[in-house]
PDB file of C-alpha atoms in Angstrom:
ATOM      1  CA  UNK A  25      33.686  14.887  19.653  1.00  0.00           C
ATOM      2  CA  UNK A  26      35.851  14.930  16.519  1.00  0.00           C
ATOM      3  CA  UNK A  27      35.189  11.228  15.951  1.00  0.00           C
ATOM      4  CA  UNK A  28      31.467  11.864  16.373  1.00  0.00           C
ATOM      5  CA  UNK A  29      31.550  14.658  13.750  1.00  0.00           C
ATOM      6  CA  UNK A  30      33.563  12.503  11.347  1.00  0.00           C
ATOM      7  CA  UNK A  31      31.078   9.685  11.687  1.00  0.00           C
ATOM      8  CA  UNK A  32      28.146  12.013  10.965  1.00  0.00           C
ATOM      9  CA  UNK A  33      29.996  13.487   7.971  1.00  0.00           C
ATOM     10  CA  UNK A  34      30.491   9.990   6.539  1.00  0.00           C
ATOM     11  CA  UNK A  35      26.824   9.178   7.059  1.00  0.00           C
ATOM     12  CA  UNK A  36      25.844  12.402   5.270  1.00  0.00           C
ATOM     13  CA  UNK A  37      27.887  11.392   2.232  1.00  0.00           C
ATOM     14  CA  UNK A  38      26.340   7.916   2.183  1.00  0.00           C
ATOM     15  CA  UNK A  39      22.797   9.157   2.695  1.00  0.00           C
ATOM     16  CA  UNK A  40      22.936  11.580  -0.201  1.00  0.00           C
ATOM     17  CA  UNK A  41      23.977   8.885  -2.644  1.00  0.00           C
ATOM     18  CA  UNK A  42      20.287   8.779  -3.562  1.00  0.00           C
ATOM     19  CA  UNK A  43      17.506  11.384  -3.889  1.00  0.00           C
ATOM     20  CA  UNK A  44      15.681  12.419  -0.737  1.00  0.00           C
ATOM     21  CA  UNK A  45      12.522  10.657   0.395  1.00  0.00           C
ATOM     22  CA  UNK A  46      10.642  13.905  -0.233  1.00  0.00           C
ATOM     23  CA  UNK A  47      11.730  14.015  -3.902  1.00  0.00           C
ATOM     24  CA  UNK A  48      10.656  10.409  -4.427  1.00  0.00           C
ATOM     25  CA  UNK A  49       7.223  10.640  -2.849  1.00  0.00           C
ATOM     26  CA  UNK A  50       6.563  14.024  -4.461  1.00  0.00           C
ATOM     27  CA  UNK A  51       7.170  12.393  -7.838  1.00  0.00           C
ATOM     28  CA  UNK A  52       4.676   9.612  -7.007  1.00  0.00           C
ATOM     29  CA  UNK A  53       2.175  12.102  -5.599  1.00  0.00           C
ATOM     30  CA  UNK A  54       2.351  14.125  -8.820  1.00  0.00           C
ATOM     31  CA  UNK A  55       1.686  11.010 -10.923  1.00  0.00           C
ATOM     32  CA  UNK A  56      -1.228  10.171  -8.624  1.00  0.00           C
ATOM     33  CA  UNK A  57      -2.653  13.683  -8.960  1.00  0.00           C
ATOM     34  CA  UNK A  58      -2.296  13.561 -12.734  1.00  0.00           C
ATOM     35  CA  UNK A  59      -4.362  10.363 -12.841  1.00  0.00           C
ATOM     36  CA  UNK A  60      -6.936  11.733 -10.410  1.00  0.00           C
ATOM     37  CA  UNK A  61      -7.543  15.452 -11.016  1.00  0.00           C
ATOM     38  CA  UNK A  62      -9.867  15.473  -7.979  1.00  0.00           C
ATOM     39  CA  UNK A  63      -6.585  15.638  -6.034  1.00  0.00           C
ATOM     40  CA  UNK A  64      -4.986  18.191  -8.354  1.00  0.00           C
ATOM     41  CA  UNK A  65      -5.417  21.971  -8.206  1.00  0.00           C
ATOM     42  CA  UNK A  66      -4.047  22.317 -11.746  1.00  0.00           C
ATOM     43  CA  UNK A  67      -6.470  21.841 -14.656  1.00  0.00           C
ATOM     44  CA  UNK A  68      -4.991  20.500 -17.900  1.00  0.00           C
ATOM     45  CA  UNK A  69      -6.667  21.892 -21.001  1.00  0.00           C
ATOM     46  CA  UNK A  70      -5.785  19.366 -23.717  1.00  0.00           C
ATOM     47  CA  UNK A  71      -4.804  15.761 -24.381  1.00  0.00           C
ATOM     48  CA  UNK A  72      -1.406  17.044 -25.448  1.00  0.00           C
ATOM     49  CA  UNK A  73      -0.991  18.738 -22.067  1.00  0.00           C
ATOM     50  CA  UNK A  74      -1.744  15.436 -20.322  1.00  0.00           C
ATOM     51  CA  UNK A  75       0.725  13.590 -22.552  1.00  0.00           C
ATOM     52  CA  UNK A  76       3.410  16.242 -22.023  1.00  0.00           C
ATOM     53  CA  UNK A  77       2.957  16.166 -18.248  1.00  0.00           C
ATOM     54  CA  UNK A  78       3.322  12.388 -18.191  1.00  0.00           C
ATOM     55  CA  UNK A  79       6.520  12.788 -20.217  1.00  0.00           C
ATOM     56  CA  UNK A  80       7.849  15.176 -17.569  1.00  0.00           C
ATOM     57  CA  UNK A  81       7.155  12.563 -14.887  1.00  0.00           C
ATOM     58  CA  UNK A  82       8.820   9.837 -16.991  1.00  0.00           C
ATOM     59  CA  UNK A  83      11.960  11.948 -17.263  1.00  0.00           C
ATOM     60  CA  UNK A  84      11.830  12.742 -13.562  1.00  0.00           C
ATOM     61  CA  UNK A  85      11.676   9.046 -12.613  1.00  0.00           C
ATOM     62  CA  UNK A  86      14.636   8.357 -14.894  1.00  0.00           C
ATOM     63  CA  UNK A  87      16.632  11.125 -13.199  1.00  0.00           C
ATOM     64  CA  UNK A  88      15.701   9.882  -9.714  1.00  0.00           C
ATOM     65  CA  UNK A  89      16.850   6.366 -10.581  1.00  0.00           C
ATOM     66  CA  UNK A  90      20.014   7.687 -12.189  1.00  0.00           C
ATOM     67  CA  UNK A  91      20.910   9.604  -9.017  1.00  0.00           C
ATOM     68  CA  UNK A  92      20.442   6.561  -6.790  1.00  0.00           C
ATOM     69  CA  UNK A  93      23.711   4.764  -6.076  1.00  0.00           C
ATOM     70  CA  UNK A  94      21.748   1.710  -4.903  1.00  0.00           C
ATOM     71  CA  UNK A  95      20.269   1.510  -8.396  1.00  0.00           C
ATOM     72  CA  UNK A  96      23.564   1.884 -10.246  1.00  0.00           C
ATOM     73  CA  UNK A  97      23.167  -1.553 -11.836  1.00  0.00           C
ATOM     74  CA  UNK A  98      19.505  -1.007 -12.734  1.00  0.00           C
ATOM     75  CA  UNK A  99      18.262  -0.719 -16.289  1.00  0.00           C
ATOM     76  CA  UNK A 100      16.824   2.742 -15.723  1.00  0.00           C
ATOM     77  CA  UNK A 101      15.150   3.053 -19.113  1.00  0.00           C
ATOM     78  CA  UNK A 102      13.480  -0.360 -18.747  1.00  0.00           C
ATOM     79  CA  UNK A 103      12.149   0.467 -15.278  1.00  0.00           C
ATOM     80  CA  UNK A 104      10.636   3.733 -16.516  1.00  0.00           C
ATOM     81  CA  UNK A 105       9.202   2.046 -19.605  1.00  0.00           C
ATOM     82  CA  UNK A 106       7.667  -0.789 -17.571  1.00  0.00           C
ATOM     83  CA  UNK A 107       6.174   1.571 -14.985  1.00  0.00           C
ATOM     84  CA  UNK A 108       4.453   3.869 -17.450  1.00  0.00           C
ATOM     85  CA  UNK A 109       3.387   0.967 -19.672  1.00  0.00           C
ATOM     86  CA  UNK A 110       1.676  -0.561 -16.590  1.00  0.00           C
ATOM     87  CA  UNK A 111       0.085   2.735 -15.552  1.00  0.00           C
ATOM     88  CA  UNK A 112      -3.174   2.395 -17.561  1.00  0.00           C
ATOM     89  CA  UNK A 113      -3.894  -0.945 -15.850  1.00  0.00           C
ATOM     90  CA  UNK A 114      -2.918   0.485 -12.455  1.00  0.00           C
ATOM     91  CA  UNK A 115      -5.332   3.343 -13.122  1.00  0.00           C
ATOM     92  CA  UNK A 116      -8.116   0.905 -14.011  1.00  0.00           C
ATOM     93  CA  UNK A 117      -7.444  -1.124 -10.861  1.00  0.00           C
ATOM     94  CA  UNK A 118      -7.622   2.044  -8.776  1.00  0.00           C
ATOM     95  CA  UNK A 119     -10.944   3.013 -10.318  1.00  0.00           C
ATOM     96  CA  UNK A 120     -12.221  -0.438  -9.332  1.00  0.00           C
ATOM     97  CA  UNK A 121     -10.832   0.027  -5.813  1.00  0.00           C
ATOM     98  CA  UNK A 122     -12.591   3.392  -5.528  1.00  0.00           C
ATOM     99  CA  UNK A 123     -15.821   1.832  -6.770  1.00  0.00           C
ATOM    100  CA  UNK A 124     -15.467  -0.966  -4.195  1.00  0.00           C
ATOM    101  CA  UNK A 125     -15.158   1.631  -1.432  1.00  0.00           C
ATOM    102  CA  UNK A 126     -18.187   3.511  -2.748  1.00  0.00           C
ATOM    103  CA  UNK A 127     -20.285   0.344  -3.080  1.00  0.00           C
ATOM    104  CA  UNK A 128     -19.291  -0.960   0.339  1.00  0.00           C
ATOM    105  CA  UNK A 129     -19.622   2.162   2.460  1.00  0.00           C
ATOM    106  CA  UNK A 130     -23.096   3.595   3.128  1.00  0.00           C
ATOM    107  CA  UNK A 131     -21.467   6.875   4.208  1.00  0.00           C
ATOM    108  CA  UNK A 132     -19.872   7.424   0.779  1.00  0.00           C
ATOM    109  CA  UNK A 133     -21.906   9.752  -1.437  1.00  0.00           C
ATOM    110  CA  UNK A 134     -20.051   9.468  -4.760  1.00  0.00           C
ATOM    111  CA  UNK A 135     -16.798   8.389  -6.408  1.00  0.00           C
ATOM    112  CA  UNK A 136     -15.300  11.874  -6.210  1.00  0.00           C
ATOM    113  CA  UNK A 137     -15.659  11.850  -2.414  1.00  0.00           C
ATOM    114  CA  UNK A 138     -13.820   8.518  -2.185  1.00  0.00           C
ATOM    115  CA  UNK A 139     -10.974   9.709  -4.414  1.00  0.00           C
ATOM    116  CA  UNK A 140     -10.635  13.084  -2.683  1.00  0.00           C
ATOM    117  CA  UNK A 141     -10.908  12.085   0.955  1.00  0.00           C
ATOM    118  CA  UNK A 142     -10.597   8.368   1.710  1.00  0.00           C
ATOM    119  CA  UNK A 143      -7.265   7.386   3.294  1.00  0.00           C
ATOM    120  CA  UNK A 144      -7.733   3.834   2.035  1.00  0.00           C
ATOM    121  CA  UNK A 145      -7.766   5.082  -1.536  1.00  0.00           C
ATOM    122  CA  UNK A 146      -4.546   7.057  -1.072  1.00  0.00           C
ATOM    123  CA  UNK A 147      -2.850   4.070   0.576  1.00  0.00           C
ATOM    124  CA  UNK A 148      -3.837   1.560  -2.110  1.00  0.00           C
ATOM    125  CA  UNK A 149      -2.862   4.036  -4.862  1.00  0.00           C
ATOM    126  CA  UNK A 150       0.662   4.489  -3.560  1.00  0.00           C
ATOM    127  CA  UNK A 151       0.908   0.738  -2.905  1.00  0.00           C
ATOM    128  CA  UNK A 152      -0.044  -0.133  -6.497  1.00  0.00           C
ATOM    129  CA  UNK A 153       2.567   2.272  -7.896  1.00  0.00           C
ATOM    130  CA  UNK A 154       5.191   1.047  -5.423  1.00  0.00           C
ATOM    131  CA  UNK A 155       4.394  -2.587  -6.229  1.00  0.00           C
ATOM    132  CA  UNK A 156       5.175  -2.029  -9.910  1.00  0.00           C
ATOM    133  CA  UNK A 157       8.608  -0.684  -8.953  1.00  0.00           C
ATOM    134  CA  UNK A 158       9.019  -3.618  -6.545  1.00  0.00           C
ATOM    135  CA  UNK A 159       8.398  -6.046  -9.418  1.00  0.00           C
ATOM    136  CA  UNK A 160      11.349  -4.470 -11.227  1.00  0.00           C
ATOM    137  CA  UNK A 161      13.592  -4.855  -8.146  1.00  0.00           C
ATOM    138  CA  UNK A 162      13.991  -1.115  -7.648  1.00  0.00           C
ATOM    139  CA  UNK A 163      15.738  -0.660  -4.274  1.00  0.00           C
ATOM    140  CA  UNK A 164      14.261   1.551  -1.529  1.00  0.00           C
ATOM    141  CA  UNK A 165      11.855   3.555  -3.719  1.00  0.00           C
ATOM    142  CA  UNK A 166       8.880   1.201  -3.143  1.00  0.00           C
ATOM    143  CA  UNK A 167       9.353   1.231   0.640  1.00  0.00           C
ATOM    144  CA  UNK A 168       9.683   4.999   0.662  1.00  0.00           C
ATOM    145  CA  UNK A 169       6.330   5.319  -1.127  1.00  0.00           C
ATOM    146  CA  UNK A 170       4.392   2.900   1.067  1.00  0.00           C
ATOM    147  CA  UNK A 171       5.915   4.314   4.249  1.00  0.00           C
ATOM    148  CA  UNK A 172       4.821   7.771   3.124  1.00  0.00           C
ATOM    149  CA  UNK A 173       1.298   6.379   2.772  1.00  0.00           C
ATOM    150  CA  UNK A 174       1.669   4.745   6.197  1.00  0.00           C
ATOM    151  CA  UNK A 175       2.685   8.078   7.724  1.00  0.00           C
ATOM    152  CA  UNK A 176      -0.227   9.911   6.080  1.00  0.00           C
ATOM    153  CA  UNK A 177      -2.978   7.335   6.632  1.00  0.00           C
ATOM    154  CA  UNK A 178      -1.959   4.882   9.368  1.00  0.00           C
ATOM    155  CA  UNK A 179      -2.277   2.077   6.775  1.00  0.00           C
ATOM    156  CA  UNK A 180       0.841  -0.089   6.443  1.00  0.00           C
ATOM    157  CA  UNK A 181       0.994  -2.072   3.182  1.00  0.00           C
ATOM    158  CA  UNK A 182       4.308  -3.650   2.216  1.00  0.00           C
ATOM    159  CA  UNK A 183       5.029  -3.059  -1.502  1.00  0.00           C
ATOM    160  CA  UNK A 184       5.872  -6.742  -1.943  1.00  0.00           C
ATOM    161  CA  UNK A 185       2.340  -7.869  -1.047  1.00  0.00           C
ATOM    162  CA  UNK A 186       0.115  -9.103  -3.887  1.00  0.00           C
ATOM    163  CA  UNK A 187      -3.352  -7.505  -3.901  1.00  0.00           C
ATOM    164  CA  UNK A 188      -6.120  -8.315  -6.369  1.00  0.00           C
ATOM    165  CA  UNK A 189      -8.757  -6.122  -7.933  1.00  0.00           C
ATOM    166  CA  UNK A 190     -11.741  -4.326  -6.420  1.00  0.00           C
ATOM    167  CA  UNK A 191      -9.996  -4.000  -3.048  1.00  0.00           C
ATOM    168  CA  UNK A 192     -11.892  -2.220  -0.260  1.00  0.00           C
ATOM    169  CA  UNK A 193     -10.197  -0.704   2.788  1.00  0.00           C
ATOM    170  CA  UNK A 194     -12.834   0.587   5.221  1.00  0.00           C
ATOM    171  CA  UNK A 195     -11.455   3.255   7.612  1.00  0.00           C
ATOM    172  CA  UNK A 196      -8.079   1.493   7.587  1.00  0.00           C
ATOM    173  CA  UNK A 197      -6.261   2.998  10.575  1.00  0.00           C
ATOM    174  CA  UNK A 198      -3.870   0.426  11.994  1.00  0.00           C
ATOM    175  CA  UNK A 199      -4.225  -1.947   9.032  1.00  0.00           C
ATOM    176  CA  UNK A 200      -1.050  -4.014   8.407  1.00  0.00           C
ATOM    177  CA  UNK A 201      -0.410  -6.135   5.300  1.00  0.00           C
ATOM    178  CA  UNK A 202       2.908  -8.010   5.316  1.00  0.00           C
ATOM    179  CA  UNK A 203       5.405  -8.535   2.517  1.00  0.00           C
ATOM    180  CA  UNK A 204       4.383 -11.994   1.286  1.00  0.00           C
ATOM    181  CA  UNK A 205       0.629 -11.601   1.792  1.00  0.00           C
ATOM    182  CA  UNK A 206      -1.549 -12.621  -1.157  1.00  0.00           C
ATOM    183  CA  UNK A 207      -5.009 -11.049  -1.377  1.00  0.00           C
ATOM    184  CA  UNK A 208      -7.550 -12.043  -4.021  1.00  0.00           C
ATOM    185  CA  UNK A 209     -10.294 -10.024  -5.715  1.00  0.00           C
ATOM    186  CA  UNK A 210     -13.276  -8.339  -4.021  1.00  0.00           C
ATOM    187  CA  UNK A 211     -11.729  -8.447  -0.543  1.00  0.00           C
ATOM    188  CA  UNK A 212     -12.811  -6.022   2.187  1.00  0.00           C
ATOM    189  CA  UNK A 213     -10.636  -5.191   5.204  1.00  0.00           C
ATOM    190  CA  UNK A 214     -11.547  -3.010   8.169  1.00  0.00           C
ATOM    191  CA  UNK A 215      -9.355  -0.978  10.521  1.00  0.00           C
ATOM    192  CA  UNK A 216      -6.848  -2.696  12.775  1.00  0.00           C
ATOM    193  CA  UNK A 217      -6.603  -5.893  10.697  1.00  0.00           C
ATOM    194  CA  UNK A 218      -3.165  -7.524  10.744  1.00  0.00           C
ATOM    195  CA  UNK A 219      -2.074  -9.937   8.014  1.00  0.00           C
ATOM    196  CA  UNK A 220       1.271 -10.862   9.512  1.00  0.00           C
ATOM    197  CA  UNK A 221       3.919 -13.494  10.193  1.00  0.00           C
ATOM    198  CA  UNK A 222       4.076 -16.016  13.021  1.00  0.00           C
ATOM    199  CA  UNK A 223       7.740 -15.202  13.510  1.00  0.00           C
ATOM    200  CA  UNK A 224      10.009 -12.284  12.676  1.00  0.00           C
ATOM    201  CA  UNK A 225      13.267 -14.260  12.806  1.00  0.00           C
ATOM    202  CA  UNK A 226      15.702 -12.882  10.232  1.00  0.00           C
ATOM    203  CA  UNK A 227      16.447 -16.301   8.725  1.00  0.00           C
ATOM    204  CA  UNK A 228      12.879 -16.313   7.357  1.00  0.00           C
ATOM    205  CA  UNK A 229      13.672 -13.494   4.914  1.00  0.00           C
ATOM    206  CA  UNK A 230      12.659 -14.476   1.402  1.00  0.00           C
ATOM    207  CA  UNK A 231      10.245 -17.167   2.595  1.00  0.00           C
ATOM    208  CA  UNK A 232       6.444 -17.067   2.627  1.00  0.00           C
ATOM    209  CA  UNK A 233       5.489 -15.752   6.059  1.00  0.00           C
ATOM    210  CA  UNK A 234       2.096 -14.137   5.575  1.00  0.00           C
ATOM    211  CA  UNK A 235      -1.400 -15.473   4.880  1.00  0.00           C
ATOM    212  CA  UNK A 236      -3.342 -15.969   1.670  1.00  0.00           C
ATOM    213  CA  UNK A 237      -6.754 -14.285   1.531  1.00  0.00           C
ATOM    214  CA  UNK A 238      -8.926 -15.644  -1.262  1.00  0.00           C
ATOM    215  CA  UNK A 239     -11.639 -13.824  -3.259  1.00  0.00           C
ATOM    216  CA  UNK A 240     -14.688 -12.166  -1.667  1.00  0.00           C
ATOM    217  CA  UNK A 241     -13.388 -12.403   1.920  1.00  0.00           C
ATOM    218  CA  UNK A 242     -14.450  -9.854   4.559  1.00  0.00           C
ATOM    219  CA  UNK A 243     -12.218  -9.316   7.605  1.00  0.00           C
ATOM    220  CA  UNK A 244     -13.616  -7.124  10.363  1.00  0.00           C
ATOM    221  CA  UNK A 245     -11.860  -4.695  12.680  1.00  0.00           C
ATOM    222  CA  UNK A 246      -9.037  -5.875  14.909  1.00  0.00           C
ATOM    223  CA  UNK A 247      -8.714  -9.370  13.427  1.00  0.00           C
ATOM    224  CA  UNK A 248      -5.197 -10.853  13.358  1.00  0.00           C
ATOM    225  CA  UNK A 249      -4.314 -13.537  10.806  1.00  0.00           C
ATOM    226  CA  UNK A 250      -0.777 -14.903  10.902  1.00  0.00           C
ATOM    227  CA  UNK A 251       1.436 -17.366   9.068  1.00  0.00           C
ATOM    228  CA  UNK A 252       2.503 -18.390   5.594  1.00  0.00           C
ATOM    229  CA  UNK A 253       0.505 -21.622   5.768  1.00  0.00           C
ATOM    230  CA  UNK A 254      -2.711 -19.840   6.729  1.00  0.00           C
ATOM    231  CA  UNK A 255      -5.311 -19.569   3.976  1.00  0.00           C
ATOM    232  CA  UNK A 256      -8.706 -17.896   4.297  1.00  0.00           C
ATOM    233  CA  UNK A 257     -11.087 -19.506   1.801  1.00  0.00           C
ATOM    234  CA  UNK A 258     -13.249 -17.549  -0.597  1.00  0.00           C
ATOM    235  CA  UNK A 259     -16.400 -15.908   0.714  1.00  0.00           C
ATOM    236  CA  UNK A 260     -15.276 -16.460   4.329  1.00  0.00           C
ATOM    237  CA  UNK A 261     -16.152 -13.845   6.946  1.00  0.00           C
ATOM    238  CA  UNK A 262     -13.694 -13.202   9.785  1.00  0.00           C
ATOM    239  CA  UNK A 263     -15.235 -11.344  12.703  1.00  0.00           C
ATOM    240  CA  UNK A 264     -13.700  -8.550  14.743  1.00  0.00           C
ATOM    241  CA  UNK A 265     -10.841  -9.267  17.178  1.00  0.00           C
ATOM    242  CA  UNK A 266     -10.413 -12.862  15.954  1.00  0.00           C
ATOM    243  CA  UNK A 267      -6.900 -14.363  16.258  1.00  0.00           C
ATOM    244  CA  UNK A 268      -6.100 -16.953  13.577  1.00  0.00           C
ATOM    245  CA  UNK A 269      -2.983 -19.018  12.881  1.00  0.00           C
ATOM    246  CA  UNK A 270      -4.684 -21.794  10.904  1.00  0.00           C
ATOM    247  CA  UNK A 271      -6.662 -21.955   7.676  1.00  0.00           C
ATOM    248  CA  UNK A 272     -10.390 -21.319   7.321  1.00  0.00           C
ATOM    249  CA  UNK A 273     -12.507 -23.128   4.688  1.00  0.00           C
ATOM    250  CA  UNK A 274     -14.468 -21.256   2.057  1.00  0.00           C
ATOM    251  CA  UNK A 275     -17.926 -19.933   3.004  1.00  0.00           C
ATOM    252  CA  UNK A 276     -17.077 -20.079   6.726  1.00  0.00           C
ATOM    253  CA  UNK A 277     -17.835 -17.436   9.356  1.00  0.00           C
ATOM    254  CA  UNK A 278     -15.413 -17.140  12.268  1.00  0.00           C
ATOM    255  CA  UNK A 279     -16.162 -14.860  15.193  1.00  0.00           C
ATOM    256  CA  UNK A 280     -14.907 -14.123  18.687  1.00  0.00           C
ATOM    257  CA  UNK A 281     -17.370 -15.136  21.393  1.00  0.00           C
ATOM    258  CA  UNK A 282     -17.206 -12.941  24.465  1.00  0.00           C
ATOM    259  CA  UNK A 283     -18.387 -13.961  27.902  1.00  0.00           C
ATOM    260  CA  UNK A 284     -20.138 -11.164  29.755  1.00  0.00           C
ATOM    261  CA  UNK A 285     -21.099 -11.534  33.429  1.00  0.00           C
ATOM    262  CA  UNK A 286     -23.822  -9.276  34.766  1.00  0.00           C
ATOM    263  CA  UNK A 287     -23.958  -8.257  38.413  1.00  0.00           C
ATOM    264  CA  UNK A 288     -26.716  -9.748  40.519  1.00  0.00           C
ATOM    265  CA  UNK A 289     -29.127  -6.831  41.183  1.00  0.00           C
ATOM    266  CA  UNK A 290     -29.903  -8.276  44.614  1.00  0.00           C
ATOM    267  CA  UNK A 291     -26.270  -7.986  45.686  1.00  0.00           C
ATOM    268  CA  UNK A 292     -25.593  -4.511  44.403  1.00  0.00           C
ATOM    269  CA  UNK A 293     -22.238  -3.028  43.532  1.00  0.00           C
TER     270      UNK A 293
END
């Protein structure tokens, strides 16, 4: 038992060489809520209050990075500067994403409803923030953020994926977007879609393993699209439950054809 306790003690020391997952995703959640007051119970009463609150979050990110042993070699100030410099464009992209969800969902009444309640909006928001940190090679933080979104929404987006503007996730439960996926603009994905790899062999790390989805593509529920050589051309429509490991030309519709056999009424059941 002593060896077991010693091992756990060592793991505790190693684990706490960086801030807790809760601290990291709470920081991101606070930035998200500052951008979208529909998610925030606190009302800010002046531009200066907004600016001051952002400054608090800048300092907090710097402290989180500073406390992370895995980020000891990082340029902490540069990472913080790059993130908050990119934030206005991230915000604009998220407004476009929310508008895409409103435009594409007959059940959505207004933009506020999308921002307040749609799991797809929360997932894409945390992804876009995580992706900016990923671009600066910040270790662990991006995965912690997108896995928090995965836990909350059932939507699994790797922070390394590249996702264009006006992105619409409809429902989203069970959606998987792999690390090297590239998604264009005005793409709509339904629940249960998998954009994955043909193989999960470890030697493929660092290589393109996931598909390219061009602009204006719609992929319906349960479709699985695999492989780094697979490209779905612009304006293509991929039907529900389709399994694809090869490319699809632009303006093509692919669907799964089921065979249904009806009982002969003369025979009975």
